[in-house]
């Protein structure tokens, strides 16, 4: 029998459709497919029932990918499933180097395929959106069906809290601001949009806002200001970078202020205690109130101000990703999971762990800390699933976190901070040190630190994917 | 013999392994060879090919040689004091192994793979973030020094104790290079690698560097034979970067 190509297509199409309906694997477009698989259709399963040692990890970032790899490395009898709505890995750490136009830094530098680690270490990666978590039946509902777990690891990262910061804003306005004044603390189009805006600007000011409360990567806005200033200098763009900070706090403050004074005098301006009141994207103006001092009665003097911008990097307040709330475990006000002492296990539920940004500890929300929380949680999980003696975290831990920030180009220089971690009886807390590098001639920044920044980044990515 | 059996045997008959490693041929852990692997016995020589005399090594100075592959750097140190003896170490998978001791007249000469056990940072011909911080010298990684420090992610390792992790993100000791010292003529020989070495990951991670420094990955992978030129780190690399 001869079969035409058209016929073959029909057959293939039908087969594929049947397969998809039966198992809901191959669910490629997570967002689009969401309505077809409502959480109520819990009979639709993403994969067969666990045989007793399955870890489901929500989030394929610095925490989730390290956890997946190291569980499989330590105990290949544990089945690992990683869920993420994205189809590509993109790094936030080092991404300001792209904005700065540093040598050889391209989108390739920041992206990886998510399949590499899954193939090498034998864990399963599913692109889907988590729609619900039922801890009673230990099941995660997703846009591609449900999956049951023995241990659930929450590593979803942050969400922006536009609503909390501006309750009066409509969803439409929020979406508009998110796209026209991208925050770029979550990797993806926001970073590229910001880069496009920088490439397209001919002059004027770049405004970066810094929110109050815990936000991802505390030095990021200040590193970004430095990198953007370096870029403007290189490109001969007239204008300056204005940082509107909700507080007076600058992570690695001494080091940033030193380089701003030395290299970007008149180019970077940092304003303390600014509360953003509105953003006008029609006229490119940002409205804010600033505490400028105190009067005789020690009452704050607040001035209402407005500033124009060519590019706005509006970083709203952060909160824990909504996935955490879906689990219903007890959280702090920010949304971080309350932990079971010096552990990454939830205090509420011994089958739920949290790593990365959403831990309820006082450790910095950085890439390296996410990696560390992942590896420590893995040791706890492996012990638990094998009914071994519980693993005790190795604390206090000095130089636990190291975080570099690129600050200049031509030549490239960077600064660093290290954190010591210790348990204070309630949470794991961090103490920061900003050292003077040996090759810095008494300054906080050095060329060697810039090389170390690149090597740090190479190493931490290889630790997840190789 | 499987690996677990060997570990048990090692605990009882460890002396054989630890004092005369060159007598052992082939991998001890047949199925993966992870914890101890013997390689060709190679003499440490200087740039001219003259055998290095153990007693002529400067104290607390980093020396680099390539072993067991042509492009896998190792650090050689003559410490200011004798090493500890029979140090029990644990790799990332929880397997326990024994590191015997430093060699030379005062038991102070040690060698380790200079590929960081955390994320593979290592000395190359253009720069090194990897070096020994002598006792009393401060480092961002460790206050009192006396450690091999990887200044990329600030892991630190104790060379007097088999490369045990002192701090930072590393989750296992540095792999150590098993040395033999010939007391008659004061020469030094590398005979094997003890602990979890990450040579394969290293070859895969640094393709561009392999091309630049060693004429390609395949050249870098070749096993070292007869002798290994040993030079000071400051000579091997253009820039030592350390925090």
XYZ file of C-alpha atoms in Angstrom:
709
model
C 0.000 0.000 0.000
C 1.379 3.350 -0.893
C 0.919 6.069 1.630
C 1.168 9.708 0.710
C 2.952 12.182 2.877
C -0.352 13.775 3.777
C -1.675 10.456 5.065
C 1.401 9.941 7.126
C 0.880 13.310 8.718
C -2.671 12.413 9.605
C -1.603 9.196 11.264
C 1.186 10.876 13.112
C -1.130 13.627 14.212
C -3.719 11.194 15.504
C -1.175 9.088 17.343
C 0.329 12.113 18.966
C -3.068 13.370 20.040
C -3.997 10.058 21.610
C -0.703 9.865 23.422
C -1.049 13.375 24.727
C -4.586 12.811 25.936
C -3.609 9.654 27.733
C -0.598 10.842 29.637
C -0.282 14.564 29.191
C 3.410 14.225 28.622
C 4.933 16.406 25.968
C 3.127 19.397 27.379
C 5.252 21.954 25.662
C 3.335 25.195 26.043
C 2.778 25.434 29.744
C 0.832 28.688 29.809
C -1.373 27.809 26.843
C -2.137 24.358 28.120
C -3.082 25.472 31.596
C -6.852 25.743 31.161
C -7.071 22.251 29.675
C -5.839 20.674 32.892
C -7.548 22.308 35.786
C -6.331 21.317 39.254
C -9.676 19.567 39.803
C -8.744 16.993 37.171
C -6.419 15.352 39.603
C -6.744 11.991 37.875
C -4.476 13.325 35.136
C -1.049 12.320 36.262
C 2.232 13.621 34.987
C 3.974 10.408 35.902
C 3.315 7.102 37.669
C 2.999 6.945 41.400
C 6.147 7.214 43.463
C 7.764 3.994 44.607
C 8.640 5.607 47.901
C 11.724 7.687 47.193
C 10.691 10.560 44.979
C 11.784 14.159 45.439
C 9.886 16.823 43.525
C 11.741 20.120 43.205
C 9.862 23.244 42.187
C 12.200 25.648 40.403
C 15.166 25.032 38.095
C 17.376 27.864 39.283
C 20.587 28.045 41.287
C 19.002 26.145 44.173
C 16.806 23.613 42.387
C 19.355 22.466 39.833
C 22.087 22.030 42.424
C 19.692 20.048 44.606
C 18.632 17.777 41.719
C 22.211 16.997 40.760
C 23.478 16.368 44.255
C 20.573 14.152 45.311
C 21.230 11.949 42.298
C 24.962 11.986 42.968
C 24.523 10.977 46.559
C 21.811 8.405 46.138
C 20.887 7.197 42.665
C 17.979 5.211 44.109
C 16.138 8.486 44.718
C 13.927 9.613 41.859
C 14.113 13.354 41.204
C 11.647 15.487 39.243
C 12.302 19.178 38.620
C 9.395 21.419 37.624
C 9.856 24.823 36.044
C 7.678 27.004 33.852
C 10.702 28.161 31.845
C 12.306 26.222 29.038
C 15.742 27.756 29.311
C 18.140 28.550 32.104
C 19.212 32.156 32.382
C 21.415 33.490 35.139
C 20.778 36.599 37.174
C 24.259 36.488 38.736
C 26.745 38.094 36.303
C 23.900 39.520 34.168
C 24.839 43.120 34.947
C 28.026 42.455 32.983
C 25.856 42.199 29.880
C 24.380 45.645 30.615
C 27.890 46.976 31.119
C 28.912 45.624 27.722
C 31.903 43.814 29.215
C 34.181 41.951 26.831
C 32.862 38.649 25.476
C 29.725 38.753 27.631
C 26.753 37.773 25.492
C 23.409 36.091 25.998
C 25.308 32.812 25.563
C 27.251 33.624 28.711
C 24.050 33.807 30.710
C 22.026 30.931 29.260
C 22.205 27.139 29.392
C 19.940 24.394 28.177
C 18.093 22.821 31.074
C 18.494 19.343 29.683
C 22.246 18.960 30.263
C 22.111 18.246 33.974
C 18.965 16.137 33.672
C 20.623 13.873 31.111
C 23.901 13.595 32.964
C 22.518 12.964 36.424
C 19.344 11.158 35.483
C 16.696 13.404 36.917
C 13.491 14.311 35.137
C 12.789 17.850 34.069
C 9.231 18.953 33.286
C 8.329 22.299 31.813
C 5.029 23.191 33.425
C 3.345 25.672 35.693
C 2.564 24.628 39.245
C -1.107 25.262 39.941
C -1.552 23.765 43.380
C 0.012 21.719 46.161
C -1.916 19.243 48.283
C 0.217 18.279 51.253
C -2.355 15.807 52.596
C -1.968 13.572 49.549
C 1.598 14.796 48.909
C 0.741 15.877 45.395
C 1.775 18.798 43.211
C -0.737 19.864 40.557
C 0.692 21.344 37.391
C -0.449 22.514 33.976
C 0.735 19.119 32.681
C -0.913 16.930 35.309
C -0.208 15.989 38.872
C 2.806 14.350 40.448
C 3.105 12.863 43.900
C 6.156 13.233 46.087
C 7.793 11.817 49.147
C 9.789 14.986 49.669
C 8.888 18.346 48.175
C 11.592 20.976 47.718
C 10.442 24.565 47.278
C 12.982 26.515 45.248
C 10.757 28.865 43.262
C 12.615 32.136 43.932
C 10.911 35.486 44.205
C 7.857 37.275 42.926
C 7.479 41.010 42.470
C 5.047 42.640 44.860
C 3.693 45.489 42.711
C 0.260 44.980 44.279
C 1.575 45.275 47.814
C 3.510 48.402 46.960
C 0.787 50.061 44.847
C -2.617 48.641 45.829
C -4.304 51.269 43.661
C -2.584 50.166 40.443
C -4.612 48.137 37.948
C -3.300 44.855 36.614
C -2.938 46.565 33.273
C -0.754 49.291 34.738
C 1.369 46.737 36.561
C 1.916 44.783 33.348
C 2.757 48.004 31.543
C 5.308 49.046 34.172
C 6.806 45.571 34.257
C 7.451 45.713 30.513
C 8.330 49.387 30.063
C 10.369 49.783 33.243
C 11.627 46.220 33.731
C 12.831 45.201 37.170
C 15.237 42.561 35.839
C 15.655 40.619 39.070
C 14.064 37.574 37.450
C 16.010 36.334 34.466
C 14.439 36.518 31.047
C 12.962 39.137 28.753
C 13.233 41.796 31.445
C 17.029 41.722 31.256
C 17.019 41.818 27.489
C 14.473 44.615 27.449
C 16.613 46.673 29.775
C 19.619 46.022 27.560
C 17.633 47.068 24.476
C 16.563 50.301 26.186
C 20.174 51.044 27.090
C 21.313 50.334 23.531
C 18.620 52.611 22.132
C 19.083 55.574 24.457
C 21.024 58.590 23.185
C 20.988 60.712 26.338
C 19.183 61.422 29.594
C 19.015 59.726 32.936
C 18.780 56.109 33.875
C 16.843 55.662 37.100
C 17.186 52.565 39.242
C 14.895 52.109 42.213
C 15.785 50.063 45.280
C 12.884 48.652 47.291
C 12.529 48.340 51.063
C 12.587 44.925 52.704
C 14.249 41.739 51.527
C 14.921 41.600 47.817
C 16.945 39.248 45.647
C 20.673 39.981 45.486
C 21.072 43.109 47.633
C 24.115 44.476 45.746
C 22.423 44.058 42.333
C 20.986 47.581 41.935
C 24.307 49.146 42.887
C 26.363 46.877 40.660
C 23.896 47.640 37.889
C 24.289 51.381 38.450
C 28.057 50.937 38.157
C 27.828 48.818 35.011
C 25.351 51.170 33.352
C 27.552 54.132 34.212
C 30.529 52.296 32.692
C 28.486 51.669 29.570
C 27.339 55.301 29.322
C 30.939 56.460 29.687
C 32.131 54.105 26.966
C 29.328 55.033 24.601
C 29.530 58.755 25.326
C 25.913 58.899 26.465
C 25.219 62.199 28.198
C 23.259 61.829 31.389
C 23.587 60.093 34.706
C 22.445 57.141 36.738
C 20.161 58.087 39.621
C 19.473 55.536 42.348
C 16.268 56.150 44.262
C 16.699 54.034 47.377
C 13.790 53.360 49.742
C 16.320 53.283 52.592
C 19.873 54.428 53.236
C 21.229 50.897 52.941
C 23.728 50.042 50.262
C 25.033 46.473 50.260
C 28.859 46.616 50.093
C 28.211 50.341 50.626
C 31.756 51.468 51.446
C 33.121 49.742 48.387
C 30.467 51.055 46.014
C 30.719 54.602 47.332
C 34.479 54.526 46.894
C 34.325 53.529 43.249
C 31.479 55.955 42.535
C 33.563 58.792 43.943
C 36.737 57.696 42.146
C 35.333 56.732 38.763
C 31.789 57.973 38.343
C 31.825 61.378 39.980
C 28.768 63.279 38.718
C 27.662 60.188 36.827
C 26.084 58.187 39.651
C 23.864 59.873 42.181
C 22.465 57.940 45.144
C 19.429 59.380 46.934
C 18.421 58.020 50.364
C 14.947 57.465 51.779
C 12.890 57.787 48.601
C 9.371 56.377 48.530
C 8.070 56.018 44.997
C 4.519 57.335 44.719
C 3.792 56.935 41.007
C 5.284 56.191 37.632
C 4.164 58.108 34.576
C 5.213 56.168 31.506
C 3.553 58.624 29.109
C 5.822 61.468 30.137
C 8.701 59.360 31.458
C 8.508 60.769 34.967
C 8.787 59.130 38.346
C 7.156 60.720 41.372
C 8.519 60.148 44.841
C 8.704 61.463 48.386
C 12.031 61.876 50.083
C 12.860 62.328 53.737
C 15.336 65.190 53.620
C 15.878 65.788 57.326
C 14.147 66.422 60.637
C 12.691 69.637 62.004
C 13.073 71.095 65.533
C 10.441 68.723 66.898
C 12.386 65.811 65.364
C 9.633 65.334 62.821
C 10.704 64.093 59.415
C 10.744 66.680 56.682
C 9.343 65.049 53.587
C 9.603 66.611 50.156
C 7.555 65.634 47.133
C 9.735 65.263 44.064
C 9.627 64.277 40.442
C 12.437 63.141 38.153
C 12.588 62.477 34.406
C 14.186 59.424 32.931
C 15.180 58.017 29.577
C 15.342 54.489 30.982
C 13.693 53.296 34.171
C 14.719 50.131 35.969
C 11.899 49.981 38.469
C 12.618 47.321 41.071
C 9.464 46.812 43.113
C 9.221 45.197 46.524
C 9.921 41.481 46.458
C 8.142 38.613 48.142
C 8.463 34.868 48.116
C 7.156 33.206 44.976
C 3.436 32.347 45.149
C 4.228 28.629 45.016
C 5.220 28.784 48.679
C 1.737 29.988 49.660
C 0.194 27.175 47.601
C 1.907 24.698 49.888
C 0.289 26.283 52.914
C 3.346 25.819 55.125
C 3.909 28.467 57.768
C 5.817 31.494 56.486
C 7.186 34.780 57.751
C 5.677 38.084 56.585
C 7.851 38.124 53.448
C 6.677 34.644 52.524
C 9.820 32.741 53.455
C 9.294 29.264 54.874
C 9.641 28.995 58.657
C 12.368 26.433 59.125
C 12.841 23.666 61.600
C 15.775 25.262 63.447
C 19.199 25.007 61.809
C 17.706 23.097 58.906
C 16.040 23.570 55.533
C 13.088 21.461 56.497
C 9.787 23.249 56.995
C 8.828 23.551 60.654
C 5.284 22.500 59.721
C 5.873 19.525 57.509
C 8.857 17.219 57.527
C 8.174 16.299 53.902
C 8.643 19.870 52.705
C 12.009 21.623 52.324
C 12.828 25.136 51.161
C 16.045 26.396 49.567
C 17.306 29.539 47.839
C 15.488 32.854 48.152
C 12.485 31.423 50.022
C 14.288 30.053 53.087
C 13.113 31.644 56.309
C 16.694 32.176 57.469
C 18.690 35.390 57.653
C 21.039 34.430 54.840
C 21.503 36.575 51.741
C 19.335 35.724 48.706
C 22.338 35.138 46.441
C 23.308 32.527 43.866
C 26.013 31.000 46.010
C 23.778 30.847 49.060
C 21.087 29.127 46.986
C 23.714 26.587 45.944
C 24.779 26.063 49.565
C 21.233 25.737 50.901
C 20.581 23.171 48.169
C 23.569 21.016 49.067
C 22.854 21.118 52.781
C 19.158 20.349 52.222
C 20.186 17.423 50.015
C 22.135 15.883 52.878
C 19.116 16.230 55.137
C 16.800 14.740 52.514
C 19.038 11.787 51.675
C 19.333 10.967 55.371
C 15.569 11.254 55.838
C 14.609 9.099 52.852
C 17.032 6.404 53.960
C 15.935 6.621 57.589
C 19.465 7.484 58.642
C 20.435 9.651 61.581
C 19.290 13.229 60.744
C 22.008 15.309 59.108
C 23.159 18.270 61.190
C 24.256 21.388 59.356
C 27.894 22.283 59.661
C 27.680 25.617 61.499
C 29.116 28.134 62.151
C 30.466 28.390 58.655
C 32.961 31.081 57.729
C 33.233 32.575 54.217
C 30.037 30.673 53.461
C 28.862 33.197 50.922
C 31.093 35.078 48.548
C 29.591 37.585 46.218
C 31.387 39.719 43.677
C 30.192 42.853 41.921
C 31.725 44.198 38.730
C 32.210 47.933 39.099
C 34.346 49.239 36.251
C 35.329 48.477 32.687
C 38.567 49.422 30.899
C 40.106 47.927 32.992
C 37.590 45.584 34.524
C 37.504 45.788 38.307
C 35.250 44.257 40.921
C 34.549 44.334 44.650
C 33.563 41.509 46.962
C 31.717 40.646 50.143
C 31.921 37.481 52.210
C 29.415 36.247 54.770
C 29.916 34.008 57.768
C 26.843 31.957 58.676
C 25.875 30.865 62.168
C 22.758 29.665 63.967
C 21.407 32.210 66.447
C 18.919 29.880 68.110
C 16.073 30.839 65.782
C 17.470 31.181 62.275
C 20.743 30.922 60.415
C 22.120 34.455 60.349
C 24.854 36.038 58.249
C 27.646 38.462 59.086
C 29.155 40.409 56.191
C 32.770 41.439 55.588
C 33.907 43.664 52.723
C 37.648 43.036 52.443
C 40.355 45.094 50.804
C 41.923 42.880 48.130
C 45.692 42.401 48.241
C 46.058 43.741 44.724
C 43.822 46.767 45.290
C 46.388 49.407 46.326
C 44.296 50.149 49.378
C 41.042 50.306 47.416
C 38.136 47.905 47.741
C 38.213 47.126 44.039
C 40.833 45.375 41.950
C 41.476 43.817 38.579
C 42.109 40.462 40.186
C 38.667 40.558 41.747
C 37.181 41.085 38.290
C 38.935 37.943 37.085
C 37.724 36.162 40.196
C 34.185 37.296 39.380
C 34.356 35.609 36.010
C 35.911 32.481 37.506
C 33.294 32.399 40.293
C 30.558 32.550 37.704
C 32.094 29.860 35.526
C 32.505 27.601 38.516
C 29.033 27.931 39.947
C 27.407 27.262 36.582
C 29.600 24.232 36.003
C 28.610 23.025 39.458
C 24.988 22.908 38.296
C 25.348 21.648 34.755
C 28.517 19.588 34.538
C 37.144 -7.039 44.999
C 34.657 -4.228 45.246
C 35.324 -0.831 46.626
C 33.657 -1.328 49.981
C 35.649 -4.486 50.537
C 38.787 -2.608 49.831
C 37.934 0.126 52.286
C 37.507 -2.485 54.937
C 40.728 -4.109 53.970
C 42.377 -0.704 53.804
C 41.447 -0.039 57.381
C 43.153 -3.233 58.469
C 45.951 -3.506 55.993
C 46.122 0.161 55.153
C 49.812 0.330 55.832
C 50.542 -1.560 52.671
C 48.661 0.961 50.607
C 49.898 3.962 52.348
C 53.578 3.361 52.692
C 54.334 1.546 49.473
C 51.675 2.717 47.046
C 53.828 2.120 43.988
C 53.656 -1.604 44.663
C 49.998 -1.508 43.831
C 49.231 -1.688 40.194
C 45.900 -1.002 38.574
C 42.940 0.574 40.231
C 42.172 -0.572 43.700
C 38.496 0.085 43.342
C 37.970 -1.913 40.241
C 34.529 -0.678 39.292
C 35.257 3.033 39.363
C 38.745 3.600 40.694
C 37.633 6.648 42.581
C 39.459 6.627 45.860
C 42.896 5.478 44.906
C 44.287 5.098 41.477
C 47.897 4.354 40.709
C 49.516 5.885 37.661
C 52.960 5.600 36.189
C 55.650 6.321 38.744
C 57.062 9.646 37.668
C 60.062 11.542 38.969
C 59.770 15.212 39.861
C 62.435 17.145 37.972
C 63.220 20.805 37.413
C 62.874 22.631 34.098
C 66.217 21.298 32.855
C 65.228 17.758 33.712
C 67.484 17.508 36.763
C 65.871 15.534 39.588
C 64.454 17.722 42.338
C 66.036 17.193 45.748
C 63.394 17.125 48.443
C 65.583 19.025 50.875
C 66.117 21.806 48.346
C 62.430 22.722 48.152
C 61.787 26.176 49.577
C 59.503 26.189 52.583
C 55.875 27.318 52.143
C 56.377 28.016 48.441
C 53.922 26.759 45.825
C 55.396 24.450 43.209
C 53.389 23.154 40.266
C 53.784 19.957 38.273
C 51.421 18.155 35.923
C 50.197 14.738 37.000
C 48.801 12.208 36.192
C 47.822 13.855 32.911
C 49.937 16.271 30.887
C 47.492 19.084 31.694
C 46.255 18.380 35.228
C 48.096 20.714 37.608
C 49.235 19.604 41.047
C 50.541 21.711 43.882
C 53.682 20.618 45.747
C 54.473 22.146 49.123
C 57.296 21.812 51.609
C 55.456 22.932 54.726
C 57.117 24.653 57.650
C 56.145 21.743 59.885
C 55.524 18.038 59.741
C 52.153 16.898 58.484
C 49.671 14.964 60.563
C 49.732 11.199 60.195
C 47.009 8.782 59.028
C 44.319 11.367 58.584
C 40.817 10.025 58.078
C 39.060 11.836 55.255
C 35.568 11.721 53.847
C 34.642 12.388 50.248
C 31.404 13.996 49.062
C 29.634 10.661 48.963
C 30.562 9.886 52.539
C 33.216 7.302 51.739
C 36.036 7.325 54.234
C 39.668 6.951 53.270
C 43.030 7.433 54.897
C 45.734 9.868 53.924
C 49.052 8.718 55.307
C 51.464 11.615 55.753
C 53.868 14.057 54.192
C 57.158 12.750 52.876
C 60.790 13.904 53.023
C 63.163 14.005 55.963
C 60.795 16.009 58.112
C 57.564 14.599 56.744
C 56.592 18.041 55.536
C 56.343 17.553 51.761
C 52.839 17.129 50.374
C 51.178 17.277 46.962
C 47.582 17.741 45.896
C 45.649 17.997 42.705
C 45.409 21.762 42.174
C 41.937 21.417 40.661
C 39.570 22.686 43.327
C 37.291 19.918 44.557
C 34.403 22.374 44.532
C 34.144 23.908 41.070
C 37.417 23.030 39.341
C 39.219 26.348 39.696
C 42.943 25.712 39.132
C 46.195 27.374 38.101
C 46.564 27.871 34.361
C 49.324 29.570 32.432
C 47.709 32.971 32.564
C 46.447 33.141 36.154
C 45.939 31.228 39.358
C 43.285 31.718 42.014
C 44.672 28.682 43.732
C 47.640 28.970 46.133
C 48.912 28.256 49.618
C 48.444 30.934 52.274
C 51.189 30.340 54.876
C 50.436 30.333 58.570
C 49.920 33.753 60.062
C 48.935 35.345 56.766
C 45.326 36.442 56.550
C 42.986 35.545 53.741
C 39.337 36.297 53.051
C 38.770 32.564 53.201
C 40.522 31.815 56.459
C 41.754 34.113 59.179
C 44.938 32.458 60.298
C 46.281 31.057 57.033
C 47.989 27.690 56.867
C 45.647 26.686 54.066
C 45.496 26.128 50.362
C 42.946 28.717 49.299
C 40.848 28.795 46.173
C 40.071 32.478 45.764
C 37.199 31.963 43.387
C 34.580 30.647 45.813
C 36.833 30.834 48.906
C 37.181 27.189 49.733
C 40.189 26.419 51.918
C 42.005 23.154 52.471
C 44.460 21.930 55.076
C 47.651 20.610 53.458
C 48.870 19.183 56.786
C 45.746 17.048 56.975
C 45.386 15.417 53.597
C 43.686 18.401 51.981
C 40.745 18.354 54.375
C 38.196 21.145 53.852
C 38.685 24.009 56.311
C 35.987 26.281 54.940
C 34.034 27.424 51.922
C 31.688 25.570 49.597
C 33.900 22.556 48.840
C 32.275 19.364 50.027
C 35.276 17.095 49.846
C 39.039 17.249 50.322
C 41.429 17.998 47.505
C 42.507 14.829 45.796
C 46.030 14.148 46.982
C 48.956 13.078 44.887
C 50.692 10.164 46.532
C 54.413 10.865 46.712
C 57.355 8.648 47.440
C 60.631 9.952 48.739
C 63.821 8.054 48.063
C 65.881 8.657 51.189
C 69.104 7.519 49.511
C 69.215 10.150 46.801
C 66.582 12.565 48.206
C 64.431 12.359 45.053
C 60.657 12.683 44.847
C 58.240 10.552 42.852
C 54.533 10.784 42.150
C 52.806 7.427 42.015
C 49.062 7.862 42.224
C 46.008 9.874 43.101
C 44.130 9.414 46.363
C 40.613 10.765 46.877
C 37.987 12.010 44.504
C 39.620 13.704 41.525
C 37.514 15.510 38.959
C 39.752 15.141 35.929
C 36.977 14.344 33.462
C 34.830 17.297 34.447
C 37.940 19.432 34.228
C 38.768 18.324 30.686
C 35.206 19.033 29.614
C 34.948 22.396 31.312
C 38.022 24.113 29.906
C 38.202 23.348 26.212
C 39.463 26.803 25.219
C 42.094 26.776 27.901
C 43.219 23.272 26.901
C 43.784 24.569 23.379
C 45.725 27.576 24.602
C 47.855 25.950 27.312
C 48.292 22.364 26.155
C 47.611 22.265 22.426
C 44.184 20.707 22.859
C 42.152 18.566 25.182
C 43.560 15.295 23.881
C 47.122 16.449 24.447
C 46.228 17.570 27.952
C 44.762 14.140 28.682
C 47.917 12.216 27.820
C 49.375 10.461 30.813
C 52.666 11.761 32.142
C 55.564 9.354 31.781
C 59.042 9.144 33.334
C 59.285 12.655 34.747
C 57.230 15.709 35.608
C 58.816 19.177 35.369
C 58.173 21.038 38.608
C 58.326 24.837 38.778
C 57.304 27.542 41.186
C 53.698 28.656 40.767
C 54.886 32.196 40.090
C 56.859 30.835 37.161
C 54.102 28.579 35.884
C 51.478 31.321 35.776
C 51.591 35.014 34.908
C 49.474 36.181 37.809
C 48.648 34.737 41.226
C 45.367 36.190 42.457
C 44.622 35.565 46.090
C 42.179 36.896 48.667
